[in-house]
Amino acid sequence: MEINWLKVLGILITPVIAFIVGVTYGGLTRIITARIQNRFGPPVTQNFWDIVKLYSKKTNIQHGVMQHLAPVFAITASITTLYFVPVIRESTVFTNLSFQGDLIFLLYIMVFGSLGMALGVGQSGNPNGAIGVSRGLSQMVGYEIPFVLAIVAIMIQFKTTNLNDLIAMQNNFNHWIIFQSPFAFLAAILAFLGMMGYAPFDVVVAPAEIASGPPSEFGGKYLGLMMTSRSIFTFAKLTLFTDIFLGGAGDFVTLVIKTFALYMIPVLTGIVNPRFRTEQSIRFFWAWPTVFGILAVLIVVW
Amino acid sequence: MFSISGIFITTFVSGLVAFLLHHSVPKIRDWFSIVIMGVIVYAVWELPVKANLLSFKLANYNLVFGNTEYGRLFALIVAVLGFFAILYSKDFMEGKPRLGYFYMAFFFSIGGMFGIVYSQDLISLFFFWEIMTWSSFLLVIYCCKEAQKIGLKYFVFSAIGAYSIMTAMVVLYSSIGSLQFADVFAGFGKMDFWSQLLVVVLLLMGFGVKSATMPLHVWAPGAYRITPSSFTAIFSGALSKMGIFGIGLTLFKIASATGFYPWVQEILAWIGALTALFATFYAVFATDAKTLLAYSSIGQLGYIVTGLAIGTPLSIAAALFLTVMHAIFKGMLFLATGAVYYRTGTTDMTKVSGLIRKMPYTFLTALFGIITVSGVPPLAGFSGKWMLYESLIQSNHYFLVVVIFFSSTAAFLYLYRYIFSLFLGQEEKETENVKEVPWLMRIPMLLLALATLVFGVAPGLLLHPVSAAMKYLGDFGVTYQTSVLFNEWGNKVDMLTVANTIGVVFIIVTIIITIKGYRSTRYVTTKDIHTSGEVPTENENLTYAVDFYKPFERALGSVLKASVDKIYNATGRILEQSFDYLRYVYTGNGQTYAMYVVLFLTILVVFSELIFGIKL
């Protein structure tokens, strides 16, 4: 079998790029949050140094095999998701494995990491962690409905479930799905708020109530790995949304602009909002976002 | 060399022999059953595929048995799962009372299921259906005090199902004049509209009882809970599939010839989806592990019913794929729950916790089980789910797919609760001395777990017999490769690539994180946790197990209060009350009856002109 070295290159460097972009976004978020709260905030590289520090910790504790493997589950899911999302359109290097899977597969692989994390949190025996997981799963049931409605609307409109086909159909600015199917975008972006877990949907970590919940038993290299995973996963999700609604990106500058614009939606919403209770959060998703989703499907059907 | 009569005789005679052995030489009873079951698995595998293998005349009816590809798929599920369950039973059932009775009922129900899948006429199907129902009823009432009430419920619903099937048979026989499958399938299209409708509805009702489709599911949670776990695996894994087997036959061989077929499809698809949805809700709030799995089982069968009802090649493939998968993963999960019961004596999720370090193999089985049920790649549940979603979208069932997707996501809730409550969480003092189960119980669980991985990476292995079975049902063809699935628009997902990616990344990162700081990483107990500065005392309860999904319950509000059980109970109460009035009439007192006679005669005399036309 002939090996395509450009593909191999893509497989190797895509996670690195995703990590760098994700960490930088994290740093920028901290600065933006600080400015809005009339502070100066840490330097952009702060998140990066945090991760380096965590990896170099001398002592680490764990509660058992499942907790040891939980961050591994998380990062496996992040990197796999990333590989199955085309990062740059029509590029040999950065489409990676996106021809081997489709949207429904992506929906499921994205859960893989959360499931592993939930199991690890469970083994730690921390009741706050378990409460956090219970909240997180309940909330997921909430935002999954509008998200699936949006995805279904798009799939039936364009008669494909492959991301590359979707990107190819949005070859022109006014062919972007955000304009072709605005209700689907509305439903999906509201679901996206829940997915990202910023306020008002930060019921999972909720520092003031359950002492950060799920991540509280993870320290040192485990927390480092989780932060790495989170950075990569953020980038992967943003790229996925860009691919679906904003026509993908032809080069890295476009990609950064589009993903950053998308990323600011949950971040800015989060800064100015307090936290929902879990049931309020679930009901929020079952109200207007679901209506938008149903509208999106109905419009396509007629 | 293997004949169908050989399989029947071996199964039923072995049941009797196991019963006799229990009373004469109980030592070899278990091994005898295991060896016989192994032979039966081999025989079922080797049995040639031929429509007419055995036929004889009984009281003017031709009874025909044959092996079709469709029947073979189900027969293999029964045989393999039966073998695993009986292997598991040796240690699991040890020391329990009435084991001869247990093994006999076990073999009889297996034999009954073989009879159903091999029969080629409705008479023998009904005959074996009853054998299966009776023998499984014997196992439902095997256990404890509660058994009486739950057994009665199971019996009443089974009877409703059986009589529906029988009535349908009567209607069919009166208009076609034969009950052989070949004649029924050929002649059904010529029947008049109302008898067609009646037959289809009755058959679907009859088979729907066994597959626990809502609203005929109420017997299932109780019955699954109190049967011994080694049989519950069969009960949920194989026995409920007989309902699916029947629904498949009814839909594609009988109902498809009618004019109202599209209506049947749509209604049944929605019934399946709503079954999945509500069963999932009930499962989320169950507190007993076996009740939870029972509701989960009802929900999963809902997907299968929906898949069959949609009737596109991909959806049928998905349904049959999920049928096999459900047998595997629900077998695993019930066996794992049985293992927990074997060591701790309870399946109440609020009482057991933190077994992972004590029972690692059982945990591994349960983990593979829940990953498969939830449909997360790379295990085999994903392939089935994927095909189902794609087929629903491509056959224009947009809202159906959302309902299915929603219940599938909500399934994460109960699956996490299941594994968290039993295996994760705080390690309690009560379970300090718990040990892993014996190897004979581990082997079946681990083999089933391995199967989910193999079929996950190479779904084509399973799609091969599935597509053969689809050929029997009608002209259905589905495209697949050993590890690649295709939808109807030509999009694909390559499971080998997926599994490789996940596997490689997982292993690399595992190695890195294990090696890095290996010496400085130490294990701490579950009491040694971050509690915001407070030090928990020795006996402080840190387990989060009660009201696990309270916020979700609040969000759902009054949706949960709807319960079919209440409707049945209300009907029951009304009937009971009306019978109560009858009691005033039949007092049991001779004088009252004498009064009735006098009253009757008086009425006759007074109204004689009106009644007889003569004046006294």
PDB file of N, CA, C and O in Angstrom, chain B residues 212-245:
ATOM      1  N   ALA B 212     -42.729  -6.837  24.462  1.00  0.00           N
ATOM      2  CA  ALA B 212     -42.974  -5.811  25.468  1.00  0.00           C
ATOM      3  C   ALA B 212     -43.114  -4.424  24.855  1.00  0.00           C
ATOM      4  O   ALA B 212     -42.575  -3.451  25.353  1.00  0.00           O
ATOM      5  N   THR B 213     -43.821  -4.353  23.719  1.00  0.00           N
ATOM      6  CA  THR B 213     -44.069  -3.060  23.107  1.00  0.00           C
ATOM      7  C   THR B 213     -45.168  -2.342  23.879  1.00  0.00           C
ATOM      8  O   THR B 213     -46.161  -2.958  24.257  1.00  0.00           O
ATOM      9  N   MET B 214     -44.970  -1.052  24.138  1.00  0.00           N
ATOM     10  CA  MET B 214     -46.005  -0.313  24.846  1.00  0.00           C
ATOM     11  C   MET B 214     -47.259  -0.268  23.990  1.00  0.00           C
ATOM     12  O   MET B 214     -47.160  -0.150  22.787  1.00  0.00           O
ATOM     13  N   PRO B 215     -48.435  -0.336  24.552  1.00  0.00           N
ATOM     14  CA  PRO B 215     -48.781  -0.393  25.979  1.00  0.00           C
ATOM     15  C   PRO B 215     -48.909  -1.808  26.536  1.00  0.00           C
ATOM     16  O   PRO B 215     -49.604  -1.996  27.512  1.00  0.00           O
ATOM     17  N   LEU B 216     -48.260  -2.787  25.914  1.00  0.00           N
ATOM     18  CA  LEU B 216     -48.411  -4.165  26.394  1.00  0.00           C
ATOM     19  C   LEU B 216     -47.197  -4.612  27.196  1.00  0.00           C
ATOM     20  O   LEU B 216     -46.907  -5.791  27.299  1.00  0.00           O
ATOM     21  N   HIS B 217     -46.484  -3.634  27.756  1.00  0.00           N
ATOM     22  CA  HIS B 217     -45.195  -3.951  28.360  1.00  0.00           C
ATOM     23  C   HIS B 217     -45.251  -4.199  29.853  1.00  0.00           C
ATOM     24  O   HIS B 217     -44.262  -4.601  30.434  1.00  0.00           O
ATOM     25  N   VAL B 218     -46.391  -3.928  30.511  1.00  0.00           N
ATOM     26  CA  VAL B 218     -46.386  -3.808  31.965  1.00  0.00           C
ATOM     27  C   VAL B 218     -45.934  -5.054  32.705  1.00  0.00           C
ATOM     28  O   VAL B 218     -45.508  -4.975  33.850  1.00  0.00           O
ATOM     29  N   TRP B 219     -45.980  -6.207  32.044  1.00  0.00           N
ATOM     30  CA  TRP B 219     -45.541  -7.417  32.736  1.00  0.00           C
ATOM     31  C   TRP B 219     -44.018  -7.466  32.846  1.00  0.00           C
ATOM     32  O   TRP B 219     -43.477  -8.112  33.738  1.00  0.00           O
ATOM     33  N   ALA B 220     -43.329  -6.778  31.918  1.00  0.00           N
ATOM     34  CA  ALA B 220     -41.890  -7.019  31.755  1.00  0.00           C
ATOM     35  C   ALA B 220     -41.025  -6.592  32.946  1.00  0.00           C
ATOM     36  O   ALA B 220     -40.202  -7.378  33.399  1.00  0.00           O
ATOM     37  N   PRO B 221     -41.167  -5.359  33.483  1.00  0.00           N
ATOM     38  CA  PRO B 221     -40.235  -4.955  34.538  1.00  0.00           C
ATOM     39  C   PRO B 221     -40.230  -5.915  35.724  1.00  0.00           C
ATOM     40  O   PRO B 221     -39.171  -6.328  36.187  1.00  0.00           O
ATOM     41  N   GLY B 222     -41.433  -6.299  36.167  1.00  0.00           N
ATOM     42  CA  GLY B 222     -41.502  -7.209  37.301  1.00  0.00           C
ATOM     43  C   GLY B 222     -40.951  -8.584  36.964  1.00  0.00           C
ATOM     44  O   GLY B 222     -40.137  -9.137  37.701  1.00  0.00           O
ATOM     45  N   ALA B 223     -41.363  -9.105  35.822  1.00  0.00           N
ATOM     46  CA  ALA B 223     -40.949 -10.459  35.464  1.00  0.00           C
ATOM     47  C   ALA B 223     -39.443 -10.538  35.259  1.00  0.00           C
ATOM     48  O   ALA B 223     -38.801 -11.496  35.678  1.00  0.00           O
ATOM     49  N   TYR B 224     -38.863  -9.510  34.632  1.00  0.00           N
ATOM     50  CA  TYR B 224     -37.418  -9.534  34.432  1.00  0.00           C
ATOM     51  C   TYR B 224     -36.693  -9.432  35.773  1.00  0.00           C
ATOM     52  O   TYR B 224     -35.619  -9.971  35.951  1.00  0.00           O
ATOM     53  N   ARG B 225     -37.300  -8.690  36.701  1.00  0.00           N
ATOM     54  CA  ARG B 225     -36.604  -8.460  37.967  1.00  0.00           C
ATOM     55  C   ARG B 225     -36.519  -9.731  38.805  1.00  0.00           C
ATOM     56  O   ARG B 225     -35.485  -9.997  39.406  1.00  0.00           O
ATOM     57  N   ILE B 226     -37.602 -10.525  38.832  1.00  0.00           N
ATOM     58  CA  ILE B 226     -37.584 -11.612  39.804  1.00  0.00           C
ATOM     59  C   ILE B 226     -37.116 -12.941  39.230  1.00  0.00           C
ATOM     60  O   ILE B 226     -36.870 -13.861  39.990  1.00  0.00           O
ATOM     61  N   THR B 227     -36.951 -13.064  37.914  1.00  0.00           N
ATOM     62  CA  THR B 227     -36.386 -14.319  37.428  1.00  0.00           C
ATOM     63  C   THR B 227     -34.902 -14.362  37.789  1.00  0.00           C
ATOM     64  O   THR B 227     -34.254 -13.322  37.844  1.00  0.00           O
ATOM     65  N   PRO B 228     -34.333 -15.558  38.010  1.00  0.00           N
ATOM     66  CA  PRO B 228     -32.898 -15.644  38.286  1.00  0.00           C
ATOM     67  C   PRO B 228     -32.100 -15.036  37.125  1.00  0.00           C
ATOM     68  O   PRO B 228     -32.443 -15.267  35.967  1.00  0.00           O
ATOM     69  N   SER B 229     -31.048 -14.277  37.446  1.00  0.00           N
ATOM     70  CA  SER B 229     -30.355 -13.501  36.410  1.00  0.00           C
ATOM     71  C   SER B 229     -29.897 -14.329  35.222  1.00  0.00           C
ATOM     72  O   SER B 229     -29.886 -13.842  34.102  1.00  0.00           O
ATOM     73  N   SER B 230     -29.496 -15.595  35.470  1.00  0.00           N
ATOM     74  CA  SER B 230     -29.007 -16.377  34.341  1.00  0.00           C
ATOM     75  C   SER B 230     -30.141 -16.601  33.355  1.00  0.00           C
ATOM     76  O   SER B 230     -29.913 -16.676  32.150  1.00  0.00           O
ATOM     77  N   PHE B 231     -31.373 -16.668  33.846  1.00  0.00           N
ATOM     78  CA  PHE B 231     -32.472 -16.809  32.897  1.00  0.00           C
ATOM     79  C   PHE B 231     -32.945 -15.459  32.382  1.00  0.00           C
ATOM     80  O   PHE B 231     -33.425 -15.372  31.244  1.00  0.00           O
ATOM     81  N   THR B 232     -32.795 -14.401  33.181  1.00  0.00           N
ATOM     82  CA  THR B 232     -33.212 -13.090  32.689  1.00  0.00           C
ATOM     83  C   THR B 232     -32.448 -12.740  31.418  1.00  0.00           C
ATOM     84  O   THR B 232     -32.979 -12.093  30.516  1.00  0.00           O
ATOM     85  N   ALA B 233     -31.170 -13.167  31.368  1.00  0.00           N
ATOM     86  CA  ALA B 233     -30.391 -12.924  30.156  1.00  0.00           C
ATOM     87  C   ALA B 233     -31.097 -13.514  28.948  1.00  0.00           C
ATOM     88  O   ALA B 233     -31.200 -12.883  27.901  1.00  0.00           O
ATOM     89  N   ILE B 234     -31.618 -14.742  29.108  1.00  0.00           N
ATOM     90  CA  ILE B 234     -32.364 -15.386  28.022  1.00  0.00           C
ATOM     91  C   ILE B 234     -33.700 -14.679  27.799  1.00  0.00           C
ATOM     92  O   ILE B 234     -34.118 -14.418  26.674  1.00  0.00           O
ATOM     93  N   PHE B 235     -34.328 -14.350  28.916  1.00  0.00           N
ATOM     94  CA  PHE B 235     -35.660 -13.747  28.879  1.00  0.00           C
ATOM     95  C   PHE B 235     -35.629 -12.474  28.037  1.00  0.00           C
ATOM     96  O   PHE B 235     -36.415 -12.285  27.098  1.00  0.00           O
ATOM     97  N   SER B 236     -34.687 -11.601  28.391  1.00  0.00           N
ATOM     98  CA  SER B 236     -34.608 -10.333  27.673  1.00  0.00           C
ATOM     99  C   SER B 236     -33.871 -10.492  26.352  1.00  0.00           C
ATOM    100  O   SER B 236     -34.217  -9.872  25.354  1.00  0.00           O
ATOM    101  N   GLY B 237     -32.836 -11.336  26.345  1.00  0.00           N
ATOM    102  CA  GLY B 237     -31.989 -11.439  25.150  1.00  0.00           C
ATOM    103  C   GLY B 237     -32.638 -12.235  24.040  1.00  0.00           C
ATOM    104  O   GLY B 237     -32.549 -11.857  22.874  1.00  0.00           O
ATOM    105  N   ALA B 238     -33.256 -13.356  24.377  1.00  0.00           N
ATOM    106  CA  ALA B 238     -33.746 -14.245  23.324  1.00  0.00           C
ATOM    107  C   ALA B 238     -35.265 -14.354  23.299  1.00  0.00           C
ATOM    108  O   ALA B 238     -35.875 -14.262  22.245  1.00  0.00           O
ATOM    109  N   LEU B 239     -35.862 -14.509  24.483  1.00  0.00           N
ATOM    110  CA  LEU B 239     -37.304 -14.767  24.501  1.00  0.00           C
ATOM    111  C   LEU B 239     -38.098 -13.590  23.949  1.00  0.00           C
ATOM    112  O   LEU B 239     -39.052 -13.759  23.197  1.00  0.00           O
ATOM    113  N   SER B 240     -37.681 -12.365  24.313  1.00  0.00           N
ATOM    114  CA  SER B 240     -38.396 -11.202  23.802  1.00  0.00           C
ATOM    115  C   SER B 240     -38.215 -11.088  22.287  1.00  0.00           C
ATOM    116  O   SER B 240     -39.034 -10.474  21.616  1.00  0.00           O
ATOM    117  N   LYS B 241     -37.147 -11.694  21.755  1.00  0.00           N
ATOM    118  CA  LYS B 241     -36.912 -11.638  20.308  1.00  0.00           C
ATOM    119  C   LYS B 241     -37.918 -12.463  19.533  1.00  0.00           C
ATOM    120  O   LYS B 241     -38.069 -12.288  18.322  1.00  0.00           O
ATOM    121  N   MET B 242     -38.590 -13.378  20.216  1.00  0.00           N
ATOM    122  CA  MET B 242     -39.618 -14.140  19.524  1.00  0.00           C
ATOM    123  C   MET B 242     -40.742 -13.208  19.079  1.00  0.00           C
ATOM    124  O   MET B 242     -41.342 -13.401  18.031  1.00  0.00           O
ATOM    125  N   GLY B 243     -41.004 -12.191  19.906  1.00  0.00           N
ATOM    126  CA  GLY B 243     -41.975 -11.179  19.495  1.00  0.00           C
ATOM    127  C   GLY B 243     -41.512 -10.465  18.241  1.00  0.00           C
ATOM    128  O   GLY B 243     -42.279 -10.263  17.295  1.00  0.00           O
ATOM    129  N   ILE B 244     -40.219 -10.106  18.223  1.00  0.00           N
ATOM    130  CA  ILE B 244     -39.653  -9.437  17.048  1.00  0.00           C
ATOM    131  C   ILE B 244     -39.737 -10.358  15.828  1.00  0.00           C
ATOM    132  O   ILE B 244     -40.104  -9.925  14.732  1.00  0.00           O
ATOM    133  N   PHE B 245     -39.432 -11.633  16.051  1.00  0.00           N
ATOM    134  CA  PHE B 245     -39.514 -12.622  14.971  1.00  0.00           C
ATOM    135  C   PHE B 245     -40.915 -12.616  14.360  1.00  0.00           C
ATOM    136  O   PHE B 245     -41.089 -12.529  13.141  1.00  0.00           O
TER     137      PHE B 245
END
